[in-house]
GROMACS .gro file of C-alpha atoms in nm:
model
   96
    1UNK     CA    1  -1.261   2.253   0.700
    2UNK     CA    2  -0.921   2.112   0.624
    3UNK     CA    3  -0.720   2.205   0.288
    4UNK     CA    4  -0.497   1.952   0.113
    5UNK     CA    5  -0.161   2.122   0.265
    6UNK     CA    6  -0.345   2.083   0.610
    7UNK     CA    7  -0.444   1.734   0.565
    8UNK     CA    8  -0.084   1.658   0.404
    9UNK     CA    9   0.041   1.838   0.749
   10UNK     CA   10  -0.177   1.607   0.993
   11UNK     CA   11  -0.078   1.298   0.796
   12UNK     CA   12   0.305   1.370   0.775
   13UNK     CA   13   0.297   1.426   1.177
   14UNK     CA   14   0.102   1.082   1.225
   15UNK     CA   15   0.326   0.883   0.987
   16UNK     CA   16   0.685   1.029   1.057
   17UNK     CA   17   0.711   1.187   0.695
   18UNK     CA   18   0.780   1.506   0.552
   19UNK     CA   19   0.531   1.758   0.490
   20UNK     CA   20   0.642   1.774   0.094
   21UNK     CA   21   0.661   1.376   0.073
   22UNK     CA   22   0.300   1.380   0.238
   23UNK     CA   23   0.161   1.631   0.001
   24UNK     CA   24   0.320   1.464  -0.325
   25UNK     CA   25   0.128   1.135  -0.180
   26UNK     CA   26  -0.223   1.303  -0.137
   27UNK     CA   27  -0.179   1.474  -0.504
   28UNK     CA   28  -0.079   1.148  -0.642
   29UNK     CA   29  -0.353   0.979  -0.496
   30UNK     CA   30  -0.593   1.219  -0.619
   31UNK     CA   31  -0.490   1.215  -0.978
   32UNK     CA   32  -0.481   0.849  -1.002
   33UNK     CA   33  -0.838   0.855  -0.888
   34UNK     CA   34  -0.940   1.143  -1.121
   35UNK     CA   35  -0.784   0.951  -1.430
   36UNK     CA   36  -0.940   0.625  -1.329
   37UNK     CA   37  -1.290   0.768  -1.318
   38UNK     CA   38  -1.209   0.933  -1.638
   39UNK     CA   39  -1.130   0.642  -1.804
   40UNK     CA   40  -1.465   0.479  -1.677
   41UNK     CA   41  -1.361   0.285  -1.368
   42UNK     CA   42  -1.537   0.272  -1.012
   43UNK     CA   43  -1.337   0.309  -0.708
   44UNK     CA   44  -1.464   0.125  -0.406
   45UNK     CA   45  -1.275   0.171  -0.075
   46UNK     CA   46  -1.454  -0.075   0.170
   47UNK     CA   47  -1.575   0.138   0.467
   48UNK     CA   48  -1.501   0.457   0.336
   49UNK     CA   49  -1.667   0.571   0.031
   50UNK     CA   50  -1.698   0.473  -0.356
   51UNK     CA   51  -1.740   0.678  -0.684
   52UNK     CA   52  -1.818   0.665  -1.041
   53UNK     CA   53  -1.926   0.810  -1.326
   54UNK     CA   54  -2.275   0.787  -1.438
   55UNK     CA   55  -2.437   0.901  -1.747
   56UNK     CA   56  -2.761   1.140  -1.752
   57UNK     CA   57  -2.960   1.063  -2.028
   58UNK     CA   58  -3.081   1.347  -2.269
   59UNK     CA   59  -3.426   1.476  -2.162
   60UNK     CA   60  -3.661   1.739  -2.257
   61UNK     CA   61  -3.772   1.955  -1.948
   62UNK     CA   62  -4.015   2.283  -1.928
   63UNK     CA   63  -3.827   2.623  -1.870
   64UNK     CA   64  -4.031   2.745  -1.577
   65UNK     CA   65  -3.829   3.021  -1.503
   66UNK     CA   66  -3.850   3.153  -1.862
   67UNK     CA   67  -4.121   3.104  -2.120
   68UNK     CA   68  -4.230   2.768  -2.018
   69UNK     CA   69  -4.129   2.612  -2.340
   70UNK     CA   70  -3.985   2.287  -2.354
   71UNK     CA   71  -3.612   2.264  -2.385
   72UNK     CA   72  -3.356   1.978  -2.447
   73UNK     CA   73  -3.132   1.894  -2.212
   74UNK     CA   74  -2.825   1.711  -2.337
   75UNK     CA   75  -2.680   1.397  -2.224
   76UNK     CA   76  -2.382   1.446  -1.942
   77UNK     CA   77  -2.188   1.261  -1.714
   78UNK     CA   78  -2.228   1.301  -1.367
   79UNK     CA   79  -2.000   1.211  -1.071
   80UNK     CA   80  -2.178   0.998  -0.807
   81UNK     CA   81  -2.003   0.941  -0.465
   82UNK     CA   82  -2.139   0.729  -0.204
   83UNK     CA   83  -2.012   0.731   0.140
   84UNK     CA   84  -2.033   0.389   0.330
   85UNK     CA   85  -2.311   0.328   0.581
   86UNK     CA   86  -2.018   0.220   0.844
   87UNK     CA   87  -1.822   0.534   0.805
   88UNK     CA   88  -2.103   0.755   0.818
   89UNK     CA   89  -2.217   0.593   1.151
   90UNK     CA   90  -1.875   0.632   1.286
   91UNK     CA   91  -1.867   1.025   1.209
   92UNK     CA   92  -2.215   1.100   1.339
   93UNK     CA   93  -2.117   0.923   1.658
   94UNK     CA   94  -1.805   1.104   1.727
   95UNK     CA   95  -1.853   1.433   1.526
   96UNK     CA   96  -1.812   1.724   1.788
   0.00000   0.00000   0.00000
């Protein structure tokens, strides 16, 4: 697993920039993507992934672990991420 800082270090070496600059760019990208999703925009980076926020409708379910009575589950926002098939295939074929 790579942390954000480790990812920035790898990117900095590849691009010939400072670790601080790479970390700032990664942080800015992450913040921008988060803001877009919060505002209801979908993000699609072809060949990599797509992300959007869906609304899970309110529903009634059984409380199987407790009394068995019906419980109301309120509507909520759910983040949906989908990795592209091409990207998945490349990772599967080259994963160690």
